[in-house]
């Protein structure tokens, strides 16, 4: 999908402790003209710092990272007194109901599996950023769950 003339691309920060995952996600997202990766983080603490500094449209967080896991990072970022609140996608290698419930309850917008095909990752970013309204909240699509009421 191409960004419309005059429209800013969706700005994304990717946080994962595995360089190959960060680089792969960056390549997948950069293949879309309407999505721009503005930074990468290797742990949850760095992700929070980058989110505060850059105010991205979407923050993609690995569920399990050093220093701060995704749940800790979501709780910290959602507790800040700033607007707008970050739009967070949590990524994991498996689908665990408790992890999904906890991260979405804490404020994450979506939970996506790392095995998702590129089109699902693009779609999750667009939905999280509010740029794709084809899906209603609370809907599962392929390997992603979008939170209700966000």
PDB file of C-alpha atoms in Angstrom:
ATOM      1  CA  UNK A   1       0.000   0.000   0.000  1.00  0.00           C
ATOM      2  CA  UNK A   2       1.241   3.464  -0.849  1.00  0.00           C
ATOM      3  CA  UNK A   3       0.952   6.510   1.351  1.00  0.00           C
ATOM      4  CA  UNK A   4      -1.461   9.068  -0.077  1.00  0.00           C
ATOM      5  CA  UNK A   5      -0.002  12.325  -1.277  1.00  0.00           C
ATOM      6  CA  UNK A   6       0.532  14.641   1.669  1.00  0.00           C
ATOM      7  CA  UNK A   7      -0.171  11.940   4.290  1.00  0.00           C
ATOM      8  CA  UNK A   8       2.516  11.025   6.771  1.00  0.00           C
ATOM      9  CA  UNK A   9       3.560   7.363   6.984  1.00  0.00           C
ATOM     10  CA  UNK A  10       2.807   5.367  10.127  1.00  0.00           C
ATOM     11  CA  UNK A  11       5.854   5.735  12.389  1.00  0.00           C
ATOM     12  CA  UNK A  12       6.853   2.472  14.111  1.00  0.00           C
ATOM     13  CA  UNK A  13       9.350   1.465  16.798  1.00  0.00           C
ATOM     14  CA  UNK A  14      10.238  -2.249  16.930  1.00  0.00           C
ATOM     15  CA  UNK A  15      11.463  -3.846  20.172  1.00  0.00           C
ATOM     16  CA  UNK A  16      12.819  -7.408  20.253  1.00  0.00           C
ATOM     17  CA  UNK A  17      15.911  -8.849  21.908  1.00  0.00           C
ATOM     18  CA  UNK A  18      16.750 -10.947  18.819  1.00  0.00           C
ATOM     19  CA  UNK A  19      18.480  -8.918  16.063  1.00  0.00           C
ATOM     20  CA  UNK A  20      17.253 -11.240  13.320  1.00  0.00           C
ATOM     21  CA  UNK A  21      13.619 -10.639  14.358  1.00  0.00           C
ATOM     22  CA  UNK A  22      14.120  -6.859  14.526  1.00  0.00           C
ATOM     23  CA  UNK A  23      15.804  -6.796  11.135  1.00  0.00           C
ATOM     24  CA  UNK A  24      13.185  -9.084   9.587  1.00  0.00           C
ATOM     25  CA  UNK A  25      10.277  -7.006  10.894  1.00  0.00           C
ATOM     26  CA  UNK A  26      12.005  -3.830   9.770  1.00  0.00           C
ATOM     27  CA  UNK A  27      12.414  -5.225   6.249  1.00  0.00           C
ATOM     28  CA  UNK A  28       8.778  -6.394   6.157  1.00  0.00           C
ATOM     29  CA  UNK A  29       7.471  -3.004   7.303  1.00  0.00           C
ATOM     30  CA  UNK A  30       9.806  -0.940   5.123  1.00  0.00           C
ATOM     31  CA  UNK A  31       8.425  -2.703   2.051  1.00  0.00           C
ATOM     32  CA  UNK A  32       5.267  -0.615   2.556  1.00  0.00           C
ATOM     33  CA  UNK A  33       5.295   3.049   1.556  1.00  0.00           C
ATOM     34  CA  UNK A  34       2.791   4.009   4.252  1.00  0.00           C
ATOM     35  CA  UNK A  35       4.848   2.539   7.128  1.00  0.00           C
ATOM     36  CA  UNK A  36       8.198   3.877   8.388  1.00  0.00           C
ATOM     37  CA  UNK A  37      10.370   2.187  11.033  1.00  0.00           C
ATOM     38  CA  UNK A  38      11.879   5.062  13.014  1.00  0.00           C
ATOM     39  CA  UNK A  39      13.868   3.047  15.590  1.00  0.00           C
ATOM     40  CA  UNK A  40      14.671  -0.391  16.983  1.00  0.00           C
ATOM     41  CA  UNK A  41      15.173  -1.431  20.605  1.00  0.00           C
ATOM     42  CA  UNK A  42      16.880  -4.539  22.027  1.00  0.00           C
ATOM     43  CA  UNK A  43      15.009  -4.571  25.359  1.00  0.00           C
ATOM     44  CA  UNK A  44      11.919  -3.236  27.067  1.00  0.00           C
ATOM     45  CA  UNK A  45      13.712  -0.440  28.878  1.00  0.00           C
ATOM     46  CA  UNK A  46      15.151   0.927  25.618  1.00  0.00           C
ATOM     47  CA  UNK A  47      11.701   0.566  23.993  1.00  0.00           C
ATOM     48  CA  UNK A  48      10.153   2.782  26.697  1.00  0.00           C
ATOM     49  CA  UNK A  49      12.894   5.386  26.275  1.00  0.00           C
ATOM     50  CA  UNK A  50      12.496   5.444  22.481  1.00  0.00           C
ATOM     51  CA  UNK A  51       8.735   5.686  22.793  1.00  0.00           C
ATOM     52  CA  UNK A  52       9.101   8.689  25.114  1.00  0.00           C
ATOM     53  CA  UNK A  53      11.660  10.351  22.816  1.00  0.00           C
ATOM     54  CA  UNK A  54      10.053   9.665  19.432  1.00  0.00           C
ATOM     55  CA  UNK A  55       6.307   9.315  20.152  1.00  0.00           C
ATOM     56  CA  UNK A  56       5.802   6.742  17.389  1.00  0.00           C
ATOM     57  CA  UNK A  57       2.349   5.968  16.024  1.00  0.00           C
ATOM     58  CA  UNK A  58       2.866   2.272  16.836  1.00  0.00           C
ATOM     59  CA  UNK A  59       5.204   0.416  19.186  1.00  0.00           C
ATOM     60  CA  UNK A  60       5.781  -3.285  18.448  1.00  0.00           C
ATOM     61  CA  UNK A  61       6.974  -5.121  21.596  1.00  0.00           C
ATOM     62  CA  UNK A  62       8.278  -8.657  21.953  1.00  0.00           C
ATOM     63  CA  UNK A  63       6.446 -10.381  24.812  1.00  0.00           C
ATOM     64  CA  UNK A  64       9.639 -11.634  26.492  1.00  0.00           C
ATOM     65  CA  UNK A  65      12.629  -9.264  26.609  1.00  0.00           C
ATOM     66  CA  UNK A  66      15.398  -8.422  29.053  1.00  0.00           C
ATOM     67  CA  UNK A  67      15.198  -5.498  31.481  1.00  0.00           C
ATOM     68  CA  UNK A  68      11.418  -5.060  30.976  1.00  0.00           C
ATOM     69  CA  UNK A  69       9.060  -7.545  29.393  1.00  0.00           C
ATOM     70  CA  UNK A  70       6.139  -6.382  27.238  1.00  0.00           C
ATOM     71  CA  UNK A  71       3.658  -6.356  30.107  1.00  0.00           C
ATOM     72  CA  UNK A  72       5.946  -4.189  32.259  1.00  0.00           C
ATOM     73  CA  UNK A  73       6.597  -1.833  29.328  1.00  0.00           C
ATOM     74  CA  UNK A  74       2.886  -1.532  28.466  1.00  0.00           C
ATOM     75  CA  UNK A  75       2.009  -0.753  32.091  1.00  0.00           C
ATOM     76  CA  UNK A  76       4.776   1.863  32.317  1.00  0.00           C
ATOM     77  CA  UNK A  77       3.922   3.551  29.030  1.00  0.00           C
ATOM     78  CA  UNK A  78       0.185   3.625  29.697  1.00  0.00           C
ATOM     79  CA  UNK A  79       0.745   5.155  33.163  1.00  0.00           C
ATOM     80  CA  UNK A  80       2.538   8.215  31.760  1.00  0.00           C
ATOM     81  CA  UNK A  81       0.492  11.394  31.779  1.00  0.00           C
ATOM     82  CA  UNK A  82       0.763  12.158  28.102  1.00  0.00           C
ATOM     83  CA  UNK A  83      -1.501  12.187  25.117  1.00  0.00           C
ATOM     84  CA  UNK A  84      -1.901  10.416  22.919  1.00  0.00           C
ATOM     85  CA  UNK A  85      -1.205   7.111  24.639  1.00  0.00           C
ATOM     86  CA  UNK A  86       1.053   4.763  22.661  1.00  0.00           C
ATOM     87  CA  UNK A  87      -0.600   2.276  20.312  1.00  0.00           C
ATOM     88  CA  UNK A  88       1.134  -1.002  21.221  1.00  0.00           C
ATOM     89  CA  UNK A  89       1.259  -4.349  19.430  1.00  0.00           C
ATOM     90  CA  UNK A  90       2.640  -7.226  21.501  1.00  0.00           C
ATOM     91  CA  UNK A  91       4.417  -9.973  19.534  1.00  0.00           C
ATOM     92  CA  UNK A  92       4.957 -13.549  20.698  1.00  0.00           C
ATOM     93  CA  UNK A  93       6.015 -16.935  19.388  1.00  0.00           C
ATOM     94  CA  UNK A  94       2.953 -18.656  20.858  1.00  0.00           C
ATOM     95  CA  UNK A  95      -0.664 -17.898  21.709  1.00  0.00           C
ATOM     96  CA  UNK A  96      -1.209 -18.019  25.459  1.00  0.00           C
ATOM     97  CA  UNK A  97      -4.630 -16.873  26.700  1.00  0.00           C
ATOM     98  CA  UNK A  98      -3.243 -15.440  29.952  1.00  0.00           C
ATOM     99  CA  UNK A  99      -0.512 -13.424  28.188  1.00  0.00           C
ATOM    100  CA  UNK A 100      -3.069 -12.114  25.700  1.00  0.00           C
ATOM    101  CA  UNK A 101      -5.512 -11.129  28.444  1.00  0.00           C
ATOM    102  CA  UNK A 102      -2.867  -9.449  30.597  1.00  0.00           C
ATOM    103  CA  UNK A 103      -1.206  -7.416  27.831  1.00  0.00           C
ATOM    104  CA  UNK A 104      -4.482  -6.314  26.236  1.00  0.00           C
ATOM    105  CA  UNK A 105      -5.949  -5.443  29.664  1.00  0.00           C
ATOM    106  CA  UNK A 106      -2.858  -3.355  30.418  1.00  0.00           C
ATOM    107  CA  UNK A 107      -3.418  -1.289  27.285  1.00  0.00           C
ATOM    108  CA  UNK A 108      -1.894  -3.042  24.274  1.00  0.00           C
ATOM    109  CA  UNK A 109      -3.930  -2.643  21.070  1.00  0.00           C
ATOM    110  CA  UNK A 110      -3.117  -6.023  19.528  1.00  0.00           C
ATOM    111  CA  UNK A 111      -1.350  -9.333  20.144  1.00  0.00           C
ATOM    112  CA  UNK A 112       0.265 -10.915  17.095  1.00  0.00           C
ATOM    113  CA  UNK A 113       2.191 -14.116  16.573  1.00  0.00           C
ATOM    114  CA  UNK A 114       5.677 -13.863  15.099  1.00  0.00           C
ATOM    115  CA  UNK A 115       4.696 -16.588  12.633  1.00  0.00           C
ATOM    116  CA  UNK A 116       2.228 -14.159  11.017  1.00  0.00           C
ATOM    117  CA  UNK A 117       2.612 -13.588   7.286  1.00  0.00           C
ATOM    118  CA  UNK A 118       3.755 -10.101   6.208  1.00  0.00           C
ATOM    119  CA  UNK A 119       0.237  -9.031   5.158  1.00  0.00           C
ATOM    120  CA  UNK A 120      -1.021  -9.686   8.707  1.00  0.00           C
ATOM    121  CA  UNK A 121       1.815  -7.649  10.189  1.00  0.00           C
ATOM    122  CA  UNK A 122       1.094  -4.722   7.841  1.00  0.00           C
ATOM    123  CA  UNK A 123      -2.602  -4.982   8.658  1.00  0.00           C
ATOM    124  CA  UNK A 124      -1.967  -5.106  12.424  1.00  0.00           C
ATOM    125  CA  UNK A 125       0.165  -1.946  12.214  1.00  0.00           C
ATOM    126  CA  UNK A 126      -2.473  -0.134  10.163  1.00  0.00           C
ATOM    127  CA  UNK A 127      -5.277  -1.213  12.494  1.00  0.00           C
ATOM    128  CA  UNK A 128      -3.267  -0.216  15.596  1.00  0.00           C
ATOM    129  CA  UNK A 129      -2.506   3.178  14.058  1.00  0.00           C
ATOM    130  CA  UNK A 130      -6.168   3.682  13.207  1.00  0.00           C
ATOM    131  CA  UNK A 131      -5.419   3.713   9.466  1.00  0.00           C
ATOM    132  CA  UNK A 132      -7.381   0.549   8.650  1.00  0.00           C
ATOM    133  CA  UNK A 133     -10.962   0.347   9.842  1.00  0.00           C
ATOM    134  CA  UNK A 134     -11.933  -2.822   7.972  1.00  0.00           C
ATOM    135  CA  UNK A 135     -11.782  -4.797  11.197  1.00  0.00           C
ATOM    136  CA  UNK A 136     -13.930  -4.290  14.230  1.00  0.00           C
ATOM    137  CA  UNK A 137     -12.291  -4.328  17.635  1.00  0.00           C
ATOM    138  CA  UNK A 138     -12.305  -7.643  19.443  1.00  0.00           C
ATOM    139  CA  UNK A 139     -11.854  -9.474  16.145  1.00  0.00           C
ATOM    140  CA  UNK A 140      -9.310 -12.200  15.526  1.00  0.00           C
ATOM    141  CA  UNK A 141      -7.697 -12.195  12.109  1.00  0.00           C
ATOM    142  CA  UNK A 142      -5.242 -14.871  11.124  1.00  0.00           C
ATOM    143  CA  UNK A 143      -2.540 -14.611  13.774  1.00  0.00           C
ATOM    144  CA  UNK A 144      -3.579 -11.412  15.522  1.00  0.00           C
ATOM    145  CA  UNK A 145      -6.116 -10.295  18.096  1.00  0.00           C
ATOM    146  CA  UNK A 146      -7.226  -6.655  18.162  1.00  0.00           C
ATOM    147  CA  UNK A 147      -8.325  -5.332  21.564  1.00  0.00           C
ATOM    148  CA  UNK A 148     -11.866  -4.140  22.107  1.00  0.00           C
ATOM    149  CA  UNK A 149     -12.626  -0.504  22.773  1.00  0.00           C
ATOM    150  CA  UNK A 150      -9.349   1.061  21.649  1.00  0.00           C
TER     151      UNK A 150
END
